[in-house]
Every structure is written in structure tokens, then in C-alpha cells.
Short mmCIF file of N, CA and C in Angstrom, two decimals:
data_model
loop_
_atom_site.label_atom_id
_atom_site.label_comp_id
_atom_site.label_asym_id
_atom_site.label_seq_id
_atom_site.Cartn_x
_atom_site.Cartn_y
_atom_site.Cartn_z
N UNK A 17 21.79 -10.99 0.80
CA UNK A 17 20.63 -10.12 0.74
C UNK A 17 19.44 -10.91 0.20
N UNK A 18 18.16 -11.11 0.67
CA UNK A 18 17.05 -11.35 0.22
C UNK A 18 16.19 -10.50 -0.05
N UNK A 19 15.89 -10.65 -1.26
CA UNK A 19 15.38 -9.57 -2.59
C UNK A 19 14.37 -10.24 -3.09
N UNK A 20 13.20 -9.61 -3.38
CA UNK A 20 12.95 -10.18 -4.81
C UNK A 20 13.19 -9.36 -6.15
N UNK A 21 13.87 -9.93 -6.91
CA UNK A 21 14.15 -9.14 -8.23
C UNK A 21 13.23 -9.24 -9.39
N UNK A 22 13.12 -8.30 -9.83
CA UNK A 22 11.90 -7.77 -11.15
C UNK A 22 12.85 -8.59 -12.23
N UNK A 23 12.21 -8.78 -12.81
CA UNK A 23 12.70 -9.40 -14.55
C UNK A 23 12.38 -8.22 -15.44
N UNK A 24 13.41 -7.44 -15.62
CA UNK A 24 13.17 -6.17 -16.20
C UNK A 24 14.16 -5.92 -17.50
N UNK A 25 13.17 -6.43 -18.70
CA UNK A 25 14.09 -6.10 -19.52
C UNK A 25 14.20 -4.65 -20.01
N UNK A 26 13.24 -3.57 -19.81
CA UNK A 26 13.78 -2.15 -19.90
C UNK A 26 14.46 -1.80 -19.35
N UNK A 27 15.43 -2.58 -17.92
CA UNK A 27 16.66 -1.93 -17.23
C UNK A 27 17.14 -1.80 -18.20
N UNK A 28 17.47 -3.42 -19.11
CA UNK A 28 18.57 -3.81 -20.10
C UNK A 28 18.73 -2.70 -21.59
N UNK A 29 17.68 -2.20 -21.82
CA UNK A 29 17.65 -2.18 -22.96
C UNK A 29 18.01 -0.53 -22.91
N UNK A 30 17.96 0.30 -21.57
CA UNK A 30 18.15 1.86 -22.17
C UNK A 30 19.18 2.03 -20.83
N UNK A 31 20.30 2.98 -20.10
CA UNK A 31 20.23 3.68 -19.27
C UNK A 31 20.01 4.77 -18.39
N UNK A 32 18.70 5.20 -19.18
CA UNK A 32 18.38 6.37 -18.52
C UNK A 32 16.70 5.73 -17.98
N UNK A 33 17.27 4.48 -17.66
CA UNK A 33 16.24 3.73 -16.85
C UNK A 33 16.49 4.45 -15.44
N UNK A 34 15.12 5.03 -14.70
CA UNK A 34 15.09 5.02 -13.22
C UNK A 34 15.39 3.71 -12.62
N UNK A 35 16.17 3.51 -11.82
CA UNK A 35 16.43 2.81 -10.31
C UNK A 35 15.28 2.88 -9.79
N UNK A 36 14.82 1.56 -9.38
CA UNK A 36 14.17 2.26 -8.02
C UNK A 36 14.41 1.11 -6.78
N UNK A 37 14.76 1.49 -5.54
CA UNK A 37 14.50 0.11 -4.83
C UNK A 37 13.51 0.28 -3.66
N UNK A 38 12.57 -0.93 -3.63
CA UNK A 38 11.53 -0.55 -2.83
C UNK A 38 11.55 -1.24 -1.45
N UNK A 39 11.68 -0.67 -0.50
CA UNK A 39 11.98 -1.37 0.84
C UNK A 39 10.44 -1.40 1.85
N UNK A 40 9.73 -2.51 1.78
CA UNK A 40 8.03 -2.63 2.16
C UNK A 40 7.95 -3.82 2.73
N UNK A 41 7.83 -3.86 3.75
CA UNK A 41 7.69 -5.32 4.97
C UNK A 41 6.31 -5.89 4.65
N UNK A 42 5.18 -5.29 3.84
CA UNK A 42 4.12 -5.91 3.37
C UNK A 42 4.01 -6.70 2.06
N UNK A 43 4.04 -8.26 2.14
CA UNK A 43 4.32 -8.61 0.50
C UNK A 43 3.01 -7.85 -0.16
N UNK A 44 1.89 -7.73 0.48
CA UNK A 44 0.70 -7.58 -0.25
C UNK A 44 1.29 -6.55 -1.05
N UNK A 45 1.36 -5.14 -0.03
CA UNK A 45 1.56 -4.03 -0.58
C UNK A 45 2.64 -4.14 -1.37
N UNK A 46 3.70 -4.23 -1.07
CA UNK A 46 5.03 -4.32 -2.10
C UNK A 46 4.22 -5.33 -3.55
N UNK A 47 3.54 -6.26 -3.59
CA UNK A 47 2.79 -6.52 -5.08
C UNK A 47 2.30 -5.39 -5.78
N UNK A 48 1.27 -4.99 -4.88
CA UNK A 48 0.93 -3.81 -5.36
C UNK A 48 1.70 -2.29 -6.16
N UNK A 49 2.70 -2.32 -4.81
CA UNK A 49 3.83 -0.92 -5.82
C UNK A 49 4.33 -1.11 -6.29
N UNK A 50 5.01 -2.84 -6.66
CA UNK A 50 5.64 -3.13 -8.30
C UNK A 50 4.73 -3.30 -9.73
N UNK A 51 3.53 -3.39 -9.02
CA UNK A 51 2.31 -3.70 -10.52
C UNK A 51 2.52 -2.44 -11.02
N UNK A 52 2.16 -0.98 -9.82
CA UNK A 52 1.61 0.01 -10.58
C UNK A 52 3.35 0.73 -11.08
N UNK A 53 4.62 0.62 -10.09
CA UNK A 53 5.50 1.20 -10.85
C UNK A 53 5.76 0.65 -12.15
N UNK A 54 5.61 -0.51 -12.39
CA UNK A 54 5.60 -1.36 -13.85
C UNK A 54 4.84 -1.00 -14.73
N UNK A 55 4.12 0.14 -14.29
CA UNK A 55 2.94 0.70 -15.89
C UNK A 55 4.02 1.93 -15.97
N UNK A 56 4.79 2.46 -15.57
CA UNK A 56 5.62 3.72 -15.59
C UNK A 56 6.87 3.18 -16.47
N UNK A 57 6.75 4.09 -17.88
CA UNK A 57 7.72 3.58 -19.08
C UNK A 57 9.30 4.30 -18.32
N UNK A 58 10.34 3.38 -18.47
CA UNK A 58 11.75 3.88 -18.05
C UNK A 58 11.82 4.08 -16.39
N UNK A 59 11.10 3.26 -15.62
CA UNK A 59 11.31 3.07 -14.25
C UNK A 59 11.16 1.32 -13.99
N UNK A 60 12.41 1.13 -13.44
CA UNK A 60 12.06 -0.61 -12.69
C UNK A 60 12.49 -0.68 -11.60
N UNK A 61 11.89 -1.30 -10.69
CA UNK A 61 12.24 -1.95 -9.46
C UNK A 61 12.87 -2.64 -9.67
N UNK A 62 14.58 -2.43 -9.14
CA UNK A 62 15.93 -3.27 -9.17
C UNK A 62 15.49 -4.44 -8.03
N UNK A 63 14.67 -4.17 -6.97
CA UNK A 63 14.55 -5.20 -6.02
C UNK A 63 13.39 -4.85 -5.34
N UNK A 64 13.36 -5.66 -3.89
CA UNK A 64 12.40 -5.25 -3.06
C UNK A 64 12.84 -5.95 -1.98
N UNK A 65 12.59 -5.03 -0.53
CA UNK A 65 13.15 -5.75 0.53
C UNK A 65 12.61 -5.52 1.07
N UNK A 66 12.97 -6.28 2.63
CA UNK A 66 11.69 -5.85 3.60
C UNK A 66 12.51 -5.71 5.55
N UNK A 67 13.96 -5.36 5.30
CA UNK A 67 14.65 -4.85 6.22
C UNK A 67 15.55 -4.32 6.22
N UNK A 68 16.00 -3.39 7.31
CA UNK A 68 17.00 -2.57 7.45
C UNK A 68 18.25 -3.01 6.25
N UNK A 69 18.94 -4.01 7.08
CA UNK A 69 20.14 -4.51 6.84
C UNK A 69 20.49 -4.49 5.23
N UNK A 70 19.13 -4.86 4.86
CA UNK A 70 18.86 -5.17 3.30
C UNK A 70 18.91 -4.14 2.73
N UNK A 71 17.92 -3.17 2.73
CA UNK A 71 18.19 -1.90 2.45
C UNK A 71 19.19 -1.43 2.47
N UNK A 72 20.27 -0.97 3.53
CA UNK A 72 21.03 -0.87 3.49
C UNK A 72 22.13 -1.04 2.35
N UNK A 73 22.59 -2.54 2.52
CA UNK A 73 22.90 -3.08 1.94
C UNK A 73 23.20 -2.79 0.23
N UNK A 74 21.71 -2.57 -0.17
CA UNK A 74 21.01 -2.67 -1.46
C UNK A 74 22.06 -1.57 -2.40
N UNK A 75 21.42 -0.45 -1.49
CA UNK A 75 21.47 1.25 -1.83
C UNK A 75 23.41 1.44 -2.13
N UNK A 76 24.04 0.84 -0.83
CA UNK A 76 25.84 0.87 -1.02
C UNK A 76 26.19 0.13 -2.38
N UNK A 77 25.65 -1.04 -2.74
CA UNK A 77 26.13 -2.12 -3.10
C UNK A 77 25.55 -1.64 -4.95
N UNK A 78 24.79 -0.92 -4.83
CA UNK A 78 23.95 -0.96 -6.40
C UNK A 78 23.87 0.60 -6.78
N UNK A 79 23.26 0.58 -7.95
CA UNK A 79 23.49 2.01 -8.20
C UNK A 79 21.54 2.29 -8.31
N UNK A 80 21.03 2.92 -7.41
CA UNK A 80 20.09 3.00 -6.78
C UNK A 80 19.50 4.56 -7.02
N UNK A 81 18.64 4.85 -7.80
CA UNK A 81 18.12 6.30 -8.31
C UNK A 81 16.95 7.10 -6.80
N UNK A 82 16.07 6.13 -6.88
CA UNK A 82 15.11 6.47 -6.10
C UNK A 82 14.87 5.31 -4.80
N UNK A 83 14.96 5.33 -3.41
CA UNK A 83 14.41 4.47 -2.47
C UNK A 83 12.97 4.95 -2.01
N UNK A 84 11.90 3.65 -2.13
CA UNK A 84 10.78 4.30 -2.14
C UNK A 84 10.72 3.24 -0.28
N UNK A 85 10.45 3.82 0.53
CA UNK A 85 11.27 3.62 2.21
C UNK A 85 10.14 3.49 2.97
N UNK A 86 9.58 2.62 3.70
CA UNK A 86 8.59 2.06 4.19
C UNK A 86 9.53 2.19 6.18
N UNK A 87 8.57 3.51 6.93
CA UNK A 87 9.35 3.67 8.53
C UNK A 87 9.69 1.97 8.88
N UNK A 88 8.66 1.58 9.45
CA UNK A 88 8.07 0.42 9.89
C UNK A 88 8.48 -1.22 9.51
N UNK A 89 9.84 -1.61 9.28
CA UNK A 89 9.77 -2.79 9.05
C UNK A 89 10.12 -3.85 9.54
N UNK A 90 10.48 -5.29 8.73
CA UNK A 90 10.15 -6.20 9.19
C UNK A 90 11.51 -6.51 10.72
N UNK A 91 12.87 -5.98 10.45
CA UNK A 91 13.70 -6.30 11.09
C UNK A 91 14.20 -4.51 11.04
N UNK A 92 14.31 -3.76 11.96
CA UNK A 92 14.92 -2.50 11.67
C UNK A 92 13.48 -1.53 11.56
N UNK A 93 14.31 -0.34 10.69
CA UNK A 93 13.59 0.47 10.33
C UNK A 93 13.81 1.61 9.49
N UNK A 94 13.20 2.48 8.84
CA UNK A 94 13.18 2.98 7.80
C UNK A 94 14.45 4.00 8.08
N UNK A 95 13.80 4.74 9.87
CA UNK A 95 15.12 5.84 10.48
C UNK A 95 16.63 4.96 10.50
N UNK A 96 16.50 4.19 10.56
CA UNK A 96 17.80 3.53 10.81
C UNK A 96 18.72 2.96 9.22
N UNK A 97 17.90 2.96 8.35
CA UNK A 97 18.36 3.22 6.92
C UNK A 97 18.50 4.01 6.41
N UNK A 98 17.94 5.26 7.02
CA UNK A 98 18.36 6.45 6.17
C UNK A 98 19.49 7.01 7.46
N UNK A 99 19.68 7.11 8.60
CA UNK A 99 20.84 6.76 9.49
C UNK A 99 22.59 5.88 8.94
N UNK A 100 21.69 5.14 9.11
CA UNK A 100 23.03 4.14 7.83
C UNK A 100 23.51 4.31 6.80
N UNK A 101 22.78 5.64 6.14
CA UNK A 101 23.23 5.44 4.78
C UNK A 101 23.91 7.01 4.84
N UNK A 102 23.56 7.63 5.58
CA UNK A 102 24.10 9.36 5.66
C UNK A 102 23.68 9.97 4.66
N UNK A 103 24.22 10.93 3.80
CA UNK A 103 23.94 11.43 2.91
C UNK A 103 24.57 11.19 1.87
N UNK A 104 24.83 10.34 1.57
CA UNK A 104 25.16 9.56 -0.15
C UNK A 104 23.92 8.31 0.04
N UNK A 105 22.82 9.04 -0.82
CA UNK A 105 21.77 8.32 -1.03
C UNK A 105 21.41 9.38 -2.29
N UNK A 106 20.26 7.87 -2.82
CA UNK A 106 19.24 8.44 -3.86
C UNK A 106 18.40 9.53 -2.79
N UNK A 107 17.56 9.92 -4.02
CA UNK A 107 16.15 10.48 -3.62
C UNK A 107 15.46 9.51 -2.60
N UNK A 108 15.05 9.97 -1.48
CA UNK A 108 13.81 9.33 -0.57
C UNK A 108 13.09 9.27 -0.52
N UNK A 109 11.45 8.64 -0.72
CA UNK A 109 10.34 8.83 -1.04
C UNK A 109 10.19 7.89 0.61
N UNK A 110 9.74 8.50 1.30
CA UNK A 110 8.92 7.69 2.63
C UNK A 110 7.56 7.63 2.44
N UNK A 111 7.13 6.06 2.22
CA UNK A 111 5.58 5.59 2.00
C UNK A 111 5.20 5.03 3.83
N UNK A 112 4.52 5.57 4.32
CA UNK A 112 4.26 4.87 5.48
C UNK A 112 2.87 5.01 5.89
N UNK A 113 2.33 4.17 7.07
CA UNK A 113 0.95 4.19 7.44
C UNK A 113 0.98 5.26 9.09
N UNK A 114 2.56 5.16 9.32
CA UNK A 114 2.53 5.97 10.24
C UNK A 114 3.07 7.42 10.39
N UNK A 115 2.19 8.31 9.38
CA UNK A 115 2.68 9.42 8.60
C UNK A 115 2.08 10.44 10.25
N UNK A 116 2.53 10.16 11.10
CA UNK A 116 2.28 11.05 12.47
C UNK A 116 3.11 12.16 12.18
N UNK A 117 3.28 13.33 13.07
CA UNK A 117 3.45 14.87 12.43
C UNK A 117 5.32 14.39 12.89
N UNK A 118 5.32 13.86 14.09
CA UNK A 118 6.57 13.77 14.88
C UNK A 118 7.76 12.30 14.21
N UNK A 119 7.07 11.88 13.11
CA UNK A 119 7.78 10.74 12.29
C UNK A 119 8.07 11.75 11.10
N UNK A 120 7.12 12.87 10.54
CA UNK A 120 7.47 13.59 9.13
C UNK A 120 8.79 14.36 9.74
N UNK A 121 8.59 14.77 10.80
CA UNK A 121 9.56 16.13 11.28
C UNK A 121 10.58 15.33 11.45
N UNK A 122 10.85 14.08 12.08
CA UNK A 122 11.99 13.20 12.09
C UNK A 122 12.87 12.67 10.43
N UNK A 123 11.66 12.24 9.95
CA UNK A 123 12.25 11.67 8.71
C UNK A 123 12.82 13.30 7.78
N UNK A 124 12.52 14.47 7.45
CA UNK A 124 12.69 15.95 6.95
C UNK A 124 14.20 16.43 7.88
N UNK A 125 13.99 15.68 9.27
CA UNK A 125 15.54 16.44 9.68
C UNK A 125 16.76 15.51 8.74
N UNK A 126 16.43 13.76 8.88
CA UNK A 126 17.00 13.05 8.46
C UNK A 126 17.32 13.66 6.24
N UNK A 127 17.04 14.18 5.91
CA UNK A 127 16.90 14.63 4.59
C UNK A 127 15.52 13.79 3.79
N UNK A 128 14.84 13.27 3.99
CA UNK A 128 13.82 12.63 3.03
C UNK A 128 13.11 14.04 1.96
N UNK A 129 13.35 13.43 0.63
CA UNK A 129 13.41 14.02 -0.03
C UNK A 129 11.66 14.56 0.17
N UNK A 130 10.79 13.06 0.29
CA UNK A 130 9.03 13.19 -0.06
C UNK A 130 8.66 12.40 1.22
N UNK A 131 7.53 12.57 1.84
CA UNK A 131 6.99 11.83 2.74
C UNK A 131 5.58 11.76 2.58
N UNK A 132 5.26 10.76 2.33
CA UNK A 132 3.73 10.19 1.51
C UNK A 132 2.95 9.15 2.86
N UNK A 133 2.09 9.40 2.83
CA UNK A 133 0.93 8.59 4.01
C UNK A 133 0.52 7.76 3.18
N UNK A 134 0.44 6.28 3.47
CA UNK A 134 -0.07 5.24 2.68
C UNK A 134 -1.87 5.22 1.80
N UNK A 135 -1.91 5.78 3.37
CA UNK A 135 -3.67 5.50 3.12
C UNK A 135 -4.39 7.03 2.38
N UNK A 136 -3.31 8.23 2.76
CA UNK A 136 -4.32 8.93 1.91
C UNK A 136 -3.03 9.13 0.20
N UNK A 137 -1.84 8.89 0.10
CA UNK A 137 -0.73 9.70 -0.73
C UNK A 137 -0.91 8.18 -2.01
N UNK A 138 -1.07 7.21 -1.56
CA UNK A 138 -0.16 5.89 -2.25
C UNK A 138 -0.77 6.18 -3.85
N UNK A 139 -1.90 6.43 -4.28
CA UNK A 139 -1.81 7.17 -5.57
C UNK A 139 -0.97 8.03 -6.19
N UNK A 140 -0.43 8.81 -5.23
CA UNK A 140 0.38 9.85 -5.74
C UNK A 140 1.81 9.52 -6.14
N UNK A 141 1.68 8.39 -5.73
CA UNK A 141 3.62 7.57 -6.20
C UNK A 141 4.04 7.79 -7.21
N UNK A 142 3.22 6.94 -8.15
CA UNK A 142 3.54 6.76 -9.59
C UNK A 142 3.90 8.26 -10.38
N UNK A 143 2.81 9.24 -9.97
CA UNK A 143 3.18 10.78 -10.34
C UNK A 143 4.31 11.16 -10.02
N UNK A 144 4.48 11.00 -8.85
CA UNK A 144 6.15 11.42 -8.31
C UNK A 144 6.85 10.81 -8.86
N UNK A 145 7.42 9.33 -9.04
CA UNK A 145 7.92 8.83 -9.76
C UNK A 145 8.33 9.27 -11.06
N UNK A 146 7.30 9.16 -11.71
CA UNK A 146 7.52 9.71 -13.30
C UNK A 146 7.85 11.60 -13.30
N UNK A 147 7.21 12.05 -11.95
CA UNK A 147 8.09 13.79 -12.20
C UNK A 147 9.77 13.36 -12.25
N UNK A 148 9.87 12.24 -11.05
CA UNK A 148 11.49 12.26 -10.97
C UNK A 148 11.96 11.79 -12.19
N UNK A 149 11.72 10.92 -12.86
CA UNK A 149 12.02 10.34 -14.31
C UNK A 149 12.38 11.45 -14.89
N UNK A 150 11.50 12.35 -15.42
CA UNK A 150 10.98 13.71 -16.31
C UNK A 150 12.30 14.39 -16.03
N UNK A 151 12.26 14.72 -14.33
CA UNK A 151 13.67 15.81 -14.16
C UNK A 151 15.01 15.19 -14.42
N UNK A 152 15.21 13.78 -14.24
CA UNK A 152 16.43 13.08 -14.51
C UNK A 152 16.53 13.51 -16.04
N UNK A 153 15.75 12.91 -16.86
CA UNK A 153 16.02 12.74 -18.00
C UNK A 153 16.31 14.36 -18.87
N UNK A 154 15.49 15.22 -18.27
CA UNK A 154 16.10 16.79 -18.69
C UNK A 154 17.04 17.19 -17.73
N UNK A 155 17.49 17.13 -16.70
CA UNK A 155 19.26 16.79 -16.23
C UNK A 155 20.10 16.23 -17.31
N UNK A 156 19.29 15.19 -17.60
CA UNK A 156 20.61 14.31 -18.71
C UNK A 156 20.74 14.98 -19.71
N UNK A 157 19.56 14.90 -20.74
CA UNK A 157 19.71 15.92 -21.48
C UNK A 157 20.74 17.70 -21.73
N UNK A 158 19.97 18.00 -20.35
CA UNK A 158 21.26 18.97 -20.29
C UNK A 158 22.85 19.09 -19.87
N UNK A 159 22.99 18.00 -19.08
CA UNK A 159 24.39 17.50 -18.73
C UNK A 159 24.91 17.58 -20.51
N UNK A 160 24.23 16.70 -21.58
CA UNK A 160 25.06 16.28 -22.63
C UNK A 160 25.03 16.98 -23.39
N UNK A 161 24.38 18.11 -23.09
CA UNK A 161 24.39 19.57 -24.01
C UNK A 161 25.78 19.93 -23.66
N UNK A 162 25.82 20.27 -22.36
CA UNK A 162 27.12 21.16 -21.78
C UNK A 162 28.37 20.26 -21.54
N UNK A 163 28.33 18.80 -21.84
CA UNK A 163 29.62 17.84 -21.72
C UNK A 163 29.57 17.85 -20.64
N UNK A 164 28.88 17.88 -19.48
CA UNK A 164 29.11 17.77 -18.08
C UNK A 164 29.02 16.03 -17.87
N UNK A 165 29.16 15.28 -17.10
CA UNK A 165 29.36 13.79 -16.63
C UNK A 165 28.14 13.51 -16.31
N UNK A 166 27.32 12.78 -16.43
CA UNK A 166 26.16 12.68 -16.14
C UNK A 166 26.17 11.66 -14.99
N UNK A 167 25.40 11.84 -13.69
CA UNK A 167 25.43 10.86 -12.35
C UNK A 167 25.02 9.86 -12.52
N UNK A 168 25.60 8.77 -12.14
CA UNK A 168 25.53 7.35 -12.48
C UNK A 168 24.47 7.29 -11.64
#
């Protein structure tokens, strides 16, 4: 798998660190959504990839909270990772530039949890992000109230 991996010592230091893995065929952009997820306390980018296979790959192989899923990439594609992966997946966040009505209705049959348009949503990440943080962490919270197992 070719990744680039974050040097994240808040994975290390808590586990009720968010996962996140970001799958973006643009290095520019993928700089960009690790700067701003990196201001978000208790979220790290475990990796970053920029094809199917990888993705794939990533999500089976790791324990993976949130995929933030780019349609469009470099080898493959976003439908064909969330295809591959069925329904034992994280949360889906689809970031794309080709947020057409007939790609949302495709990616919503496929289960995507969020579907975000690059050019007008990509602000809105980090918010989503940290809501999902917020609800994990009062899940956890309440899992260890009631002794329930909390999801890896």
C-alpha cells in the first residue's frame, strides 16, 4: 500500500482518537485536508491515498473510524470502494468536485453516510468531523456507563 502517514502522536497518546483515512488523488488538496483536520483536537489522519485498491485495502486492514472518499481517482474510484467494501465500513464522508445530482443518488443508494461538493461544502469538513468526534465520544461515554463493549 502507498500511503502517506501522519506522524501523529495524539493517535498514541488517547484511544478515543478519531480514525480518519483520507482517500484524495489531489496531493494539493489532500495537503490541504490534513492541515485543516490537524487543527481538530482527537482526530488524525491514519493515512492518505489516492486509489481504489489502496483504499480498499486501508479500511479491511486497519481500524478506520471515518473515510473521508474522493468519487474520482487516481486508479479506480470512489463507487468501486465503497462497492468493495459492502457494508462493514466506517462512516462515509464523499468530498468530490463532481457532486452531480445522479453521482449523490448513486453514492446514498451505495450507503454514504455525507456527500459534500468540494467547491461549495470543503469548509464544512472539519465541522462534520468534530460532530462525529462529539457523537463517538458520548457513545463511549455511554457504552461505559451501561458496560456495553465499546466499537473498536
Amino acid at each position: 500500500m502507498n500511503a502517506h502517514m501522519n506522524d501523529s502522536a495524539k493517535a498514541d497518546q488517547t484511544g478515543q482518537v478519531l480514525r480518519v483515512l483520507l482517500v484524495e488523488d489531489s496531493p494539493v488538496l489532500a495537503a490541504r485536508l490534513r492541515e485543516t483536520l490537524a487543527t481538530l483536537e482527537q482526530v488524525a489522519v491514519v493515512a492518505t491515498v489516492d486509489n481504489e485498491q489502496d483504499a480498499t485495502e486501508w479500511v479491511r486492514a486497519s481500524l478506520i473510524d471515518v473515510l473521508i472518499l474522493d468519487l474520482l481517482l487516481k486508479n479506480g474510484s470512489g463507487f468501486g470502494v465503497l462497492r468493495g467494501l459492502g457494508t462493514h465500513r466506517p462512516v462515509v464522508i464523499v468530498l468530490t468536485n463532481y457532486a452531480l445530482p445522479e453521482y449523490r443518488q448513486s453514492a446514498l443508494r451505495l450507503g454514504v453516510d455525507h456527500f459534500l461538493n468540494k467547491a461549495a461544502d470543503c469548509d464544512r469538513l472539519a465541522e462534520l468531523i468534530g460532530s462525529l468526534r462529539e457523537a463517538r465520544s458520548s457513545a463511549d461515554a455511554d457504552a461505559r456507563l451501561l458496560n456495553y463493549p465499546i466499537r473498536a
